[in-house]
Coordinates of C-alpha atoms and ligand atoms in Angstrom, one line a residue:
Chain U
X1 CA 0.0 0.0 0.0
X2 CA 0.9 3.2 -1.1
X3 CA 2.1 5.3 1.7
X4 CA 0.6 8.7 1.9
X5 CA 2.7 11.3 3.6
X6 CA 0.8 14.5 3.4
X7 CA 2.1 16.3 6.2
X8 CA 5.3 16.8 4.0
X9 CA 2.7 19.6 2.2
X10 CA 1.8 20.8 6.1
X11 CA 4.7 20.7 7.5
X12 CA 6.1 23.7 5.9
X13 CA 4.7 27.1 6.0
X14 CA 5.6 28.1 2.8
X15 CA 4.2 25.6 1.0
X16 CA 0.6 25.9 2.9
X17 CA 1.5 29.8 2.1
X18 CA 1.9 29.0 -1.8
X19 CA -1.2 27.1 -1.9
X20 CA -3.3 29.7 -0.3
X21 CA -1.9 32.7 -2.6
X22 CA -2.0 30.1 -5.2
X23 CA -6.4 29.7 -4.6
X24 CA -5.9 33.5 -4.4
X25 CA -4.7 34.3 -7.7
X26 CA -6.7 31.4 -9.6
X27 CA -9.6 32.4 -7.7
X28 CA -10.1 36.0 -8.7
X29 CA -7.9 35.5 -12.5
X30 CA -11.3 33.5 -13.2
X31 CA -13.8 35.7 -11.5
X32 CA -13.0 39.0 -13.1
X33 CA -11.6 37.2 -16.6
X34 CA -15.4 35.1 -16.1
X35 CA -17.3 38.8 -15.8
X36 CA -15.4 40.1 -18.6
X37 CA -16.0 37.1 -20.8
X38 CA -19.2 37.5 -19.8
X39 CA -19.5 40.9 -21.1
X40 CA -17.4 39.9 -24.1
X41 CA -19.7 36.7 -25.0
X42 CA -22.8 39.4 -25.0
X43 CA -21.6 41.3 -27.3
X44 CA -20.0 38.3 -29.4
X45 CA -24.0 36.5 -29.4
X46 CA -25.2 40.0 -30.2
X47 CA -23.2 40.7 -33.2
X48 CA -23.7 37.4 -34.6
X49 CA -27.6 37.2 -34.2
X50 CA -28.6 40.7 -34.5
X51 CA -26.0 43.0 -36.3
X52 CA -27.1 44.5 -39.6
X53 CA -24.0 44.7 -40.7
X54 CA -23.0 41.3 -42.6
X55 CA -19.1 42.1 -42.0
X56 CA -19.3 42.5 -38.0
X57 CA -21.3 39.4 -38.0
X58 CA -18.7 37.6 -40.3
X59 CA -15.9 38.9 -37.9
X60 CA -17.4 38.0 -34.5
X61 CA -18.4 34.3 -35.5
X62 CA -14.7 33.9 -37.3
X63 CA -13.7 35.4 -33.8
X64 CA -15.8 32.2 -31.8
X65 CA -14.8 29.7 -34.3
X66 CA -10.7 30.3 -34.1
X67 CA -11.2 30.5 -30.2
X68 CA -13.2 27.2 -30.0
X69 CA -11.2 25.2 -32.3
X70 CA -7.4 25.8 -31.0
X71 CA -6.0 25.5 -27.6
X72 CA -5.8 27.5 -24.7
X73 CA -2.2 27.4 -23.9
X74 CA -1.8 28.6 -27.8
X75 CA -3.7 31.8 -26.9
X76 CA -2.5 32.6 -24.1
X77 CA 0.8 32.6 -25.2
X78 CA -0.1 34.6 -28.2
X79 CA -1.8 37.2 -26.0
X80 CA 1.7 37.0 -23.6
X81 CA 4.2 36.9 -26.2
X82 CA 2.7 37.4 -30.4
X83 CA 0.5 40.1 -29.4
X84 CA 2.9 42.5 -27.4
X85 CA 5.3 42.1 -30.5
X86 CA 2.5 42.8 -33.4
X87 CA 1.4 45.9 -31.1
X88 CA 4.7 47.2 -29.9
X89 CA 3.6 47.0 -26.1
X90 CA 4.4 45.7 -23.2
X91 CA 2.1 43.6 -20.3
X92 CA 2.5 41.8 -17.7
X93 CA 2.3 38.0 -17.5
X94 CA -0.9 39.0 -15.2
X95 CA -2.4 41.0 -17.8
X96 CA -2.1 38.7 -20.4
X97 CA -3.3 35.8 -18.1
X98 CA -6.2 37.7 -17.4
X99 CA -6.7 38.8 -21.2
X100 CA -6.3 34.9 -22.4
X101 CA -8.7 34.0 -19.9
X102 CA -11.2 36.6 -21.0
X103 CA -11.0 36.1 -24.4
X104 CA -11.2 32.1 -23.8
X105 CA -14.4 32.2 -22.1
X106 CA -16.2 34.9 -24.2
X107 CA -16.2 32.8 -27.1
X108 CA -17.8 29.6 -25.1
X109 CA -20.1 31.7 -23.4
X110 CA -20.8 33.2 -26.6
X111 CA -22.2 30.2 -27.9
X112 CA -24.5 29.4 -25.3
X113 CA -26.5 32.7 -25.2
X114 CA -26.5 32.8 -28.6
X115 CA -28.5 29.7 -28.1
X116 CA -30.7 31.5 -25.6
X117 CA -31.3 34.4 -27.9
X118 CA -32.6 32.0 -30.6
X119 CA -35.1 30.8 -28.5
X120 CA -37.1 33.5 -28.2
X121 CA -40.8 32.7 -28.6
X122 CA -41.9 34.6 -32.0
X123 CA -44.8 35.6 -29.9
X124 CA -42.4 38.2 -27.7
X125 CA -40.8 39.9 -30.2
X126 CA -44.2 40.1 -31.9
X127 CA -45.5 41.8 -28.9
X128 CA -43.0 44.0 -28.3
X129 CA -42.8 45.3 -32.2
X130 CA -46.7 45.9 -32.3
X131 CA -46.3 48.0 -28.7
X132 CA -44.0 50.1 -31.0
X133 CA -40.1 48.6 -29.6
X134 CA -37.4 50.0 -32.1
X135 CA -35.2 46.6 -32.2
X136 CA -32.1 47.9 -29.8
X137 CA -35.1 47.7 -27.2
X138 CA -36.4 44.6 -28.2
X139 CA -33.2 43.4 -27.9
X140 CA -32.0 45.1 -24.6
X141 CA -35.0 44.4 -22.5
X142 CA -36.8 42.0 -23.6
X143 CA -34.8 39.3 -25.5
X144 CA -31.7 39.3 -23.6
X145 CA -32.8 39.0 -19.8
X146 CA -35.0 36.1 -21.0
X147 CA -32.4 34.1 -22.9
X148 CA -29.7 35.0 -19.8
X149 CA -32.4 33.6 -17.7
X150 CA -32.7 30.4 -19.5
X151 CA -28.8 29.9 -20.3
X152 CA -28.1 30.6 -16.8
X153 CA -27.4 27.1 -16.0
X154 CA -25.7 26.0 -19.1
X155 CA -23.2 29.5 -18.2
X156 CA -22.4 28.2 -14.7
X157 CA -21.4 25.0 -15.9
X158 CA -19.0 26.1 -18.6
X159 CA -17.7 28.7 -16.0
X160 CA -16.8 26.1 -13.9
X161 CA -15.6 23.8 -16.4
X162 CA -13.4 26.5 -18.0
X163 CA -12.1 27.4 -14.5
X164 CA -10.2 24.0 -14.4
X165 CA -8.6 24.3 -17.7
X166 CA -7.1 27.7 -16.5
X167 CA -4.0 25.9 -14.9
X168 CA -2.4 26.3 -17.6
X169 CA -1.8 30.2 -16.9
X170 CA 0.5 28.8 -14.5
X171 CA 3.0 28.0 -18.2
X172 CA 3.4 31.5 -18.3
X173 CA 4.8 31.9 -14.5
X174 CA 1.5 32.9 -12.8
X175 CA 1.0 31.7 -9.4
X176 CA -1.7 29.8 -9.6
X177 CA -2.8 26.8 -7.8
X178 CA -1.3 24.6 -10.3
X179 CA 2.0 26.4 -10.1
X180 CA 2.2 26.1 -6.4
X181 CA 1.4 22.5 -6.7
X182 CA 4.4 22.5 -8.7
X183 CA 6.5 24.4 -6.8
X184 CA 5.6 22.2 -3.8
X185 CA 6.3 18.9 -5.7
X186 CA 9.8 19.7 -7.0
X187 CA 10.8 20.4 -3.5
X188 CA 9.2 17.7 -1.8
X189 CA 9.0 15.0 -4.1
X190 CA 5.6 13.8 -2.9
X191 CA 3.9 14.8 -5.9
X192 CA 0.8 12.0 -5.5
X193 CA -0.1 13.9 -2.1
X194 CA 0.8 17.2 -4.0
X195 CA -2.0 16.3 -6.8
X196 CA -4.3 15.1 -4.8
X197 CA -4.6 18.4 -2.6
X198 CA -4.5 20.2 -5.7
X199 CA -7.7 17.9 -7.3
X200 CA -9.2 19.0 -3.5
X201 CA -9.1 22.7 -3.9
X202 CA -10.0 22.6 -7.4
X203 CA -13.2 20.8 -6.3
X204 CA -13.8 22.7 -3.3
X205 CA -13.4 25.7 -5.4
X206 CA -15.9 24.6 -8.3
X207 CA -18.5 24.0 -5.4
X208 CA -17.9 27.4 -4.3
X209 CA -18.4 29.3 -7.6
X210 CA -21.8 27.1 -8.4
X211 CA -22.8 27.8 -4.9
X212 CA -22.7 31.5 -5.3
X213 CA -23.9 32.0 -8.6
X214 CA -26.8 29.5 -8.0
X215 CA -27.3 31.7 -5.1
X216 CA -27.3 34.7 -7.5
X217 CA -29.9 33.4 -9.8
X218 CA -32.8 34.2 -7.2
X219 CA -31.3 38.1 -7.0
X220 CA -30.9 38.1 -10.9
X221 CA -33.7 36.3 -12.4
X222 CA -36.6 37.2 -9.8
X223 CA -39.5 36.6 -12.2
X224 CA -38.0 32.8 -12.3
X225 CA -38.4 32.3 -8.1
X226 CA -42.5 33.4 -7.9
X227 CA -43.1 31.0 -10.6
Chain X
X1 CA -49.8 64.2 -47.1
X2 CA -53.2 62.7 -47.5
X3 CA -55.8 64.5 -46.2
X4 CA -57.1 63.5 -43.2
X5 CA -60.2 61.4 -42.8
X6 CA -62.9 59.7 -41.2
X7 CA -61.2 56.4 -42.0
X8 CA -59.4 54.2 -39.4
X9 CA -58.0 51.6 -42.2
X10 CA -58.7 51.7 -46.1
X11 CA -57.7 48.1 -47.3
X12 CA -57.8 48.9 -51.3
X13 CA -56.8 45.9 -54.0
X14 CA -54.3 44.1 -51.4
X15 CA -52.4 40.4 -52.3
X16 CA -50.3 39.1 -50.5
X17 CA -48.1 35.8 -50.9
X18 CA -46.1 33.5 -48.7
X19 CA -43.6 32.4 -51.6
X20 CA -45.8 31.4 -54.4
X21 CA -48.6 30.9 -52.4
X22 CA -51.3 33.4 -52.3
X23 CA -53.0 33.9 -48.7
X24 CA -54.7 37.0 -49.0
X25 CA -56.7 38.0 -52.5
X26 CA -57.8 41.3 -53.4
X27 CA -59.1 42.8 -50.1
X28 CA -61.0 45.6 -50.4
X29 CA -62.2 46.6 -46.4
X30 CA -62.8 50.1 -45.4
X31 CA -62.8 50.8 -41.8
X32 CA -64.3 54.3 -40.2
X33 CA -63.1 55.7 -36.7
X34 CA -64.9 54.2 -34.0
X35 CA -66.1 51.0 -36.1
X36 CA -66.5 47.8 -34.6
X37 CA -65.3 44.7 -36.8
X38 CA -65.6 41.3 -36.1
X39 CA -63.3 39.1 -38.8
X40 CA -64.4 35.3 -38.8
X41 CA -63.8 32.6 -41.2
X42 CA -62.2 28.8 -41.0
X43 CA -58.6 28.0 -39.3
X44 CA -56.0 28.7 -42.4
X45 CA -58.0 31.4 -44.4
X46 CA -55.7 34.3 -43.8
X47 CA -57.6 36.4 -40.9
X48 CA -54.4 36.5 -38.4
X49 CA -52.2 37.6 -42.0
X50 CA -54.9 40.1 -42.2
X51 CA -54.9 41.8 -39.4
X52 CA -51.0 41.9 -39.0
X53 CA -50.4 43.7 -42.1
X54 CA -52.4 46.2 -40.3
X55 CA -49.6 47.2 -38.4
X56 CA -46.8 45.8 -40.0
X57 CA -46.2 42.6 -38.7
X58 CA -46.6 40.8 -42.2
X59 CA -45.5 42.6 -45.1
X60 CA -47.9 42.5 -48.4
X61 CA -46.5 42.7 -52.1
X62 CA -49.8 43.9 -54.0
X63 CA -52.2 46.8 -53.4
X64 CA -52.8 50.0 -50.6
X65 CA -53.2 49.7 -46.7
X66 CA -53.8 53.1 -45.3
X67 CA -54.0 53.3 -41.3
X68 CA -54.7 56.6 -39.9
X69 CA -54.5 58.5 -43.3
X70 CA -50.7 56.5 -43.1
X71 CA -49.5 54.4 -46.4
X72 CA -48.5 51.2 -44.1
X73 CA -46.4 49.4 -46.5
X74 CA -43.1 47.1 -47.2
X75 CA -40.1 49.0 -46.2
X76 CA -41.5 51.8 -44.3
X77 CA -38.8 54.0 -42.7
X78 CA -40.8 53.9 -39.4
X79 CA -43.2 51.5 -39.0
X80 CA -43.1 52.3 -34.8
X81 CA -45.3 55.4 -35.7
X82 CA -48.2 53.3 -36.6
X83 CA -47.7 50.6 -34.4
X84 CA -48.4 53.2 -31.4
X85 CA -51.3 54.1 -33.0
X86 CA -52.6 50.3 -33.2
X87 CA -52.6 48.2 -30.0
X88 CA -52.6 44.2 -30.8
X89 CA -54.0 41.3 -29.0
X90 CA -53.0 37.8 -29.4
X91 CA -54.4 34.4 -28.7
X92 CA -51.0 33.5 -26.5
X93 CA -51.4 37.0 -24.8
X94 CA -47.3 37.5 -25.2
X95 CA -47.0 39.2 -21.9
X96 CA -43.4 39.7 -21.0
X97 CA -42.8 36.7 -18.5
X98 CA -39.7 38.6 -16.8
X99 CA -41.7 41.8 -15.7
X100 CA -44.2 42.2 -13.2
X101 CA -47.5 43.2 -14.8
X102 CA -46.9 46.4 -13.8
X103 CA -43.7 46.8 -15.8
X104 CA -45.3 44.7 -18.5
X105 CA -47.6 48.3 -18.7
X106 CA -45.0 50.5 -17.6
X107 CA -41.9 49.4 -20.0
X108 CA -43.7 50.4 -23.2
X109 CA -44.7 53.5 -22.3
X110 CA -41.3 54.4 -21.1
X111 CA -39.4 53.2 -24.1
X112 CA -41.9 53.5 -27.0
X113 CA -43.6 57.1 -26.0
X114 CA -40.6 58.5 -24.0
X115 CA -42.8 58.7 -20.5
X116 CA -41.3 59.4 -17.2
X117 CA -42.0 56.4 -14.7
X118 CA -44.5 58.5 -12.1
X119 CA -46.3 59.2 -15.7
X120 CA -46.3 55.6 -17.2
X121 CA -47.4 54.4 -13.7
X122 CA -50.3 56.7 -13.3
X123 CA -51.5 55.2 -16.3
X124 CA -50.7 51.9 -16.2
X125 CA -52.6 51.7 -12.8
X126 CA -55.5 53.1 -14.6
X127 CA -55.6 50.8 -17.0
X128 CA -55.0 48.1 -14.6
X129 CA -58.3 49.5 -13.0
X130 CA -59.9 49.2 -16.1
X131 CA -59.3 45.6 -16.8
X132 CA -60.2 45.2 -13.2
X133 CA -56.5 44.2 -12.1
X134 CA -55.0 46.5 -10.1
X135 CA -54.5 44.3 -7.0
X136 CA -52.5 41.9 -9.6
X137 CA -49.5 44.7 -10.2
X138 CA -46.7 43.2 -8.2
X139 CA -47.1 39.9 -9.6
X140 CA -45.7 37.9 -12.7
X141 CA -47.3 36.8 -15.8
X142 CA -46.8 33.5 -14.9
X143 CA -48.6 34.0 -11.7
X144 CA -51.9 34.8 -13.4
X145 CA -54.5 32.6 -14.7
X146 CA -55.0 32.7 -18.7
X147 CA -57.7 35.5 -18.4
X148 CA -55.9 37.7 -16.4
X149 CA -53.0 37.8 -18.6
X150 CA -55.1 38.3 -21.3
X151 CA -56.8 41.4 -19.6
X152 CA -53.5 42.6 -18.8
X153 CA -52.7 42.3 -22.3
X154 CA -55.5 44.4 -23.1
X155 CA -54.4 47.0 -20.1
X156 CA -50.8 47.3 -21.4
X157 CA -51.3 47.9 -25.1
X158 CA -54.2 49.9 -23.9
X159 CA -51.3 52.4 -22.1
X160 CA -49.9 53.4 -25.6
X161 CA -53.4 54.9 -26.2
X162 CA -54.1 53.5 -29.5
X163 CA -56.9 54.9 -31.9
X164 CA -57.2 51.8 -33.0
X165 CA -57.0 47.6 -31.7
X166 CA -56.6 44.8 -33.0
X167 CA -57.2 41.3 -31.8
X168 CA -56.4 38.1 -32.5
X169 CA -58.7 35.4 -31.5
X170 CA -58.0 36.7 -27.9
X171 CA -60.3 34.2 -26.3
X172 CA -59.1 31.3 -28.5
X173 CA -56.4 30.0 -25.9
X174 CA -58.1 30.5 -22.6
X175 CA -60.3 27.8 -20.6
X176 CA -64.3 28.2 -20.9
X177 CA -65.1 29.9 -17.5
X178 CA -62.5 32.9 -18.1
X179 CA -63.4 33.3 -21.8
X180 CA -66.7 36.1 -20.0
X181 CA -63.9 37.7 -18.4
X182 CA -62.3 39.1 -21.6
X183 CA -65.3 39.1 -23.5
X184 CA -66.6 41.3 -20.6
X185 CA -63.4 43.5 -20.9
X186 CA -63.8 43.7 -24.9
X187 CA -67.4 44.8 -24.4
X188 CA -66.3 47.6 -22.4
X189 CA -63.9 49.0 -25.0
X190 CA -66.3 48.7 -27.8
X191 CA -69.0 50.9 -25.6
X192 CA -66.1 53.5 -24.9
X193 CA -66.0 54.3 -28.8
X194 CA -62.4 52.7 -30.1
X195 CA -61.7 51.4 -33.8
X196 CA -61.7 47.5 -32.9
X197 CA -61.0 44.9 -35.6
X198 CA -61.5 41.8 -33.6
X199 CA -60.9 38.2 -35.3
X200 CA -62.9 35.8 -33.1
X201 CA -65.6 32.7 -32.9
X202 CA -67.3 34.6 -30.1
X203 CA -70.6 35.5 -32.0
X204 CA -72.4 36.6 -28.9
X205 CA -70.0 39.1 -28.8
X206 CA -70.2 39.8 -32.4
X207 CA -73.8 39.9 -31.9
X208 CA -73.8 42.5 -29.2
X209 CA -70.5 44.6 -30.2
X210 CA -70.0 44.4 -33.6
X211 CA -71.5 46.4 -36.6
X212 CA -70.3 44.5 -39.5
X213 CA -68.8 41.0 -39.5
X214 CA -66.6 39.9 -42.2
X215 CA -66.3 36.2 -43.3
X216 CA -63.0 35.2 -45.0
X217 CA -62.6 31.9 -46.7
X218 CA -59.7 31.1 -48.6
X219 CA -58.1 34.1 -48.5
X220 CA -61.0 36.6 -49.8
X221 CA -63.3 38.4 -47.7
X222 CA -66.4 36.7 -48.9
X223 CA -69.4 38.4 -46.8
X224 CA -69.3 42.0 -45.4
X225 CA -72.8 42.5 -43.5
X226 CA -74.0 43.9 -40.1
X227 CA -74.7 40.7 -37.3
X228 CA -78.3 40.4 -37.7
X229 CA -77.5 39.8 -41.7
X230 CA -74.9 37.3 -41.6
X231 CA -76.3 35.2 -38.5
X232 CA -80.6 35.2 -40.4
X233 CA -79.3 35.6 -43.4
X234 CA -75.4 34.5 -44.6
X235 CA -75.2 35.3 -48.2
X236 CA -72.8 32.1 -49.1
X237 CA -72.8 28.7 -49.0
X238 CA -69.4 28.3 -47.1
X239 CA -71.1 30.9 -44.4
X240 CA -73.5 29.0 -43.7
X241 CA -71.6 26.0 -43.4
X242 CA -69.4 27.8 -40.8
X243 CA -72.0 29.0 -38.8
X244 CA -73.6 25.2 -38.7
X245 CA -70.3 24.5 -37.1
X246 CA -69.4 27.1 -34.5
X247 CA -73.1 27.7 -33.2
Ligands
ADP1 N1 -45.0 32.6 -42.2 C1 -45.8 31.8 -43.0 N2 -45.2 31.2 -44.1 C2 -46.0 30.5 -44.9 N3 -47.3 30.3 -44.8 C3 -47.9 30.9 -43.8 C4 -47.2 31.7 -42.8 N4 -48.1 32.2 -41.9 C5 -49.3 31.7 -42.3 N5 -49.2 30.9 -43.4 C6 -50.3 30.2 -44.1 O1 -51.2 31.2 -44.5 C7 -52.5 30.8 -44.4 C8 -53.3 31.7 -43.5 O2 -52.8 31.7 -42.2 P1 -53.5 32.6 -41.0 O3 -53.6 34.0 -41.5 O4 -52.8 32.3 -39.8 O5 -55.0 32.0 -41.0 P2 -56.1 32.2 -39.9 O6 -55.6 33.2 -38.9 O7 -57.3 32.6 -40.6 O8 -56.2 30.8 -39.2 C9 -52.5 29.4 -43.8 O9 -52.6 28.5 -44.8 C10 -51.1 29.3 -43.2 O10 -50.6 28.0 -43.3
MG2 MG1 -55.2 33.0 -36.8

């Protein structure tokens, strides 16, 4: 039998130390990368179902496709090292995780309310053009809370699911949980225990973000609750 | 600019096709201010199509719709003008699900005619009155049985003070005992002098309301009479045939 030895992550301070910044960063990387993806997949769903303007729609689903169909680690470092050369800037390794991770999720969540938007019963976009609705307001407040409130699940899901693939930030030197898992393992050598403390917080951590945005849907979606 | 006239909607020579098939055939219908019009006529003969190229909804290829002395017709820089002037009714009474019935009321008014919210709310609690309601603001469509959403329905396009409304076999979807309900609340409007076109089976409330009823079949409008005519006396054999079946 294998024999487990996980106090060799306790026993030192600055591993437990590594592992907590580590949550830290990967913790709030995803939750403001998540909100601006967010944003991001909107506007992506938006310009593909809805914009007059053939080219825009053209560019945003060209935009989804390419992010959908190559890997993360190739984006991010594109957005860490081919961007700042083709723009003649300079980021941080922070920024650029942060950007990566942004860009990532848009185009998934892009999909999915794009999904939600095309569901829209003919019968409320009927309504709201014979009530006089100019189609930015149709749009604004009446298609786009509904099909939120019906993708809401679907969202949380990939959130969480794109949350675990964001180790890989931890290529480009950000502290992450994966890196400190690494950081612990080369010194230690107990990388089984290492891995499996990792899988923990990872899991702990997914619970965490569907328990608070489960516990947001009440606040967001009201209409949904009185049902 | 046309002159103004008497006339709510002047239907003149109007075809209209989905793809190659034809749906509607040379309408002629002339509709004054304050008229009360009851469309009826089998499932499939183009009543619904009729009544949404009133306002837009449908496009037509052929012929003149005029609604409030305003050339309705396919690309129209701002259709929104007329549609404020026409309030709609449908069978699946299309509230919004994720408002209250107050918003339902209030959001049109704000976005549509520009209101302020103290404004839109004065009026969307009078119309709530009206439809007999009011005590039903706070709540959500999906809250309300089928005949209260429909008379909120009626209450919210009602709050864009339309000259004129249209409605769709409003009664079609609900359950028998709340059918009265909205009949009741149609009633009401008809009295109060409003342009109605009304598609609908009801013929006790064509009989009571209505001044002419119009039978399509296939497309045409194939009698044009007052109530007492068409019920004693339909003109055509498909008429009659219909009214066998509904009464
Ligand atoms: N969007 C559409 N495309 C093609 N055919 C349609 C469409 N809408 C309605 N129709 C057809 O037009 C005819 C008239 O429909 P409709 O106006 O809804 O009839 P009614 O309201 O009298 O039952 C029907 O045969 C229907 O199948
Ligand atoms: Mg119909």
């Amino acid at each position: 039998m294998f024999d487990f030895r996980f106090y060799e992550i306790w026993r030192s301070e600055e591993f437990v130390q590594v592992l907590f910044e580590g949550a830290f960063n990967s913790f709030w990387l995803t939750t403001v990368g998540g909100i601006f993806g967010f944003i991001l997949g909107t506007g992506l769903a938006l310009l593909q179902d809805k914009s007059v303007f053939v080219g825009l729609r053209l560019l945003a689903r060209s935009y989804v496709e390419i992010i959908r169909n190559t890997p993360f680690v190739v984006q991010m470092f594109f957005v860490a090292f081919g961007l700042p050369i083709l723009l003649d800037m300079q980021w941080s390794f922070f920024a650029s995780a942060l950007l990566a991770i942004m860009l990532n999720f848009s185009a998934y969540f892009s999909e999915i309310i794009r999904s939600g938007i095309d569901s829209t019963p003919k019968g409320q976009i009927e309504a709201a053009y014979s009530l006089g609705f100019k189609k930015y307001d149709l749009v604004k407040d009446i298609i786009l809370p509904q099909a939120l409130e019906k993708v809401y699940p679907s969202l949380v899901s990939q959130f969480v699911f794109l949350f675990l693939t964001t180790g890989l930030i931890s290529e480009i030197g950000i502290e992450d949980i994966t890196w400190a898992g690494r950081f612990i393992s080369d010194r230690n050598f107990r990388d089984f225990e290492v891995y499996l403390v990792l899988s923990a917080i990872y899991m702990s951590m997914s619970w965490m973000f569907i328990l608070i945005l489960n516990g947001c849907r009440r606040k967001l979606f009201p209409w949904r609750a009185e049902k | 600019m046309n002159e103004a006239t008497n006339n709510s909607i002047v239907i003149e020579n109007m075809n209209k096709w989905y793809d190659d098939f034809q749906v509607l055939k040379d309408i002629n219908l002339t509709i004054k201010q304050g008229e009360r019009i009851v469309i009826c006529g089998p499932s499939g003969s183009g009543k619904s199509t009729l009544i949404r190229c009133l306002n837009h909804l449908e496009i037509y290829q052929e012929g003149k719709i005029t609604v409030n002395d305003v050339h309705v017709f396919n690309g129209m820089k701002n259709p929104e003008a007329i549609r404020v002037e026409v309030g709609m009714v449908f069978q699946s009474f299309n509230l919004f699900p994720h408002l209250t019935v107050l918003d339902n009321c209030i959001l049109p008014q704000l976005r549509v005619l520009g209101l302020d919210k103290v404004k839109a709310r004065e009026t969307a609690m009078t119309f709530l009155e009206r439809v007999k309601i009011p005590d039903q603001a706070d709540k959500y469509p999906a809250q309300l049985s089928g005949g209260q959403q429909q008379r909120v329905a009626i209450a919210r396009a009602l709050c864009m003070k339309p000259q004129i409304m249209l409605f769709d076999e409003p009664t079609s979807a609900l359950d028998p005992e709340m059918v009265n309900e909205v009949l009741d609340t149609m009633l009401e409007l008809a009295e109060s002098g409003m342009t109605m076109v009304c598609v609908t089976h009801e013929m006790g409330f064509a009989a009571k309301a209505a001044d002419r009823v119009i039978f399509m079949d296939a497309g045409q409008i194939i009698e044009d009479s007052t109530p007492t005519e068409f019920f004693e006396n339909p003109k055509h054999e498909r008429a009659k045939e219909f009214l066998g079946q509904i009464l």
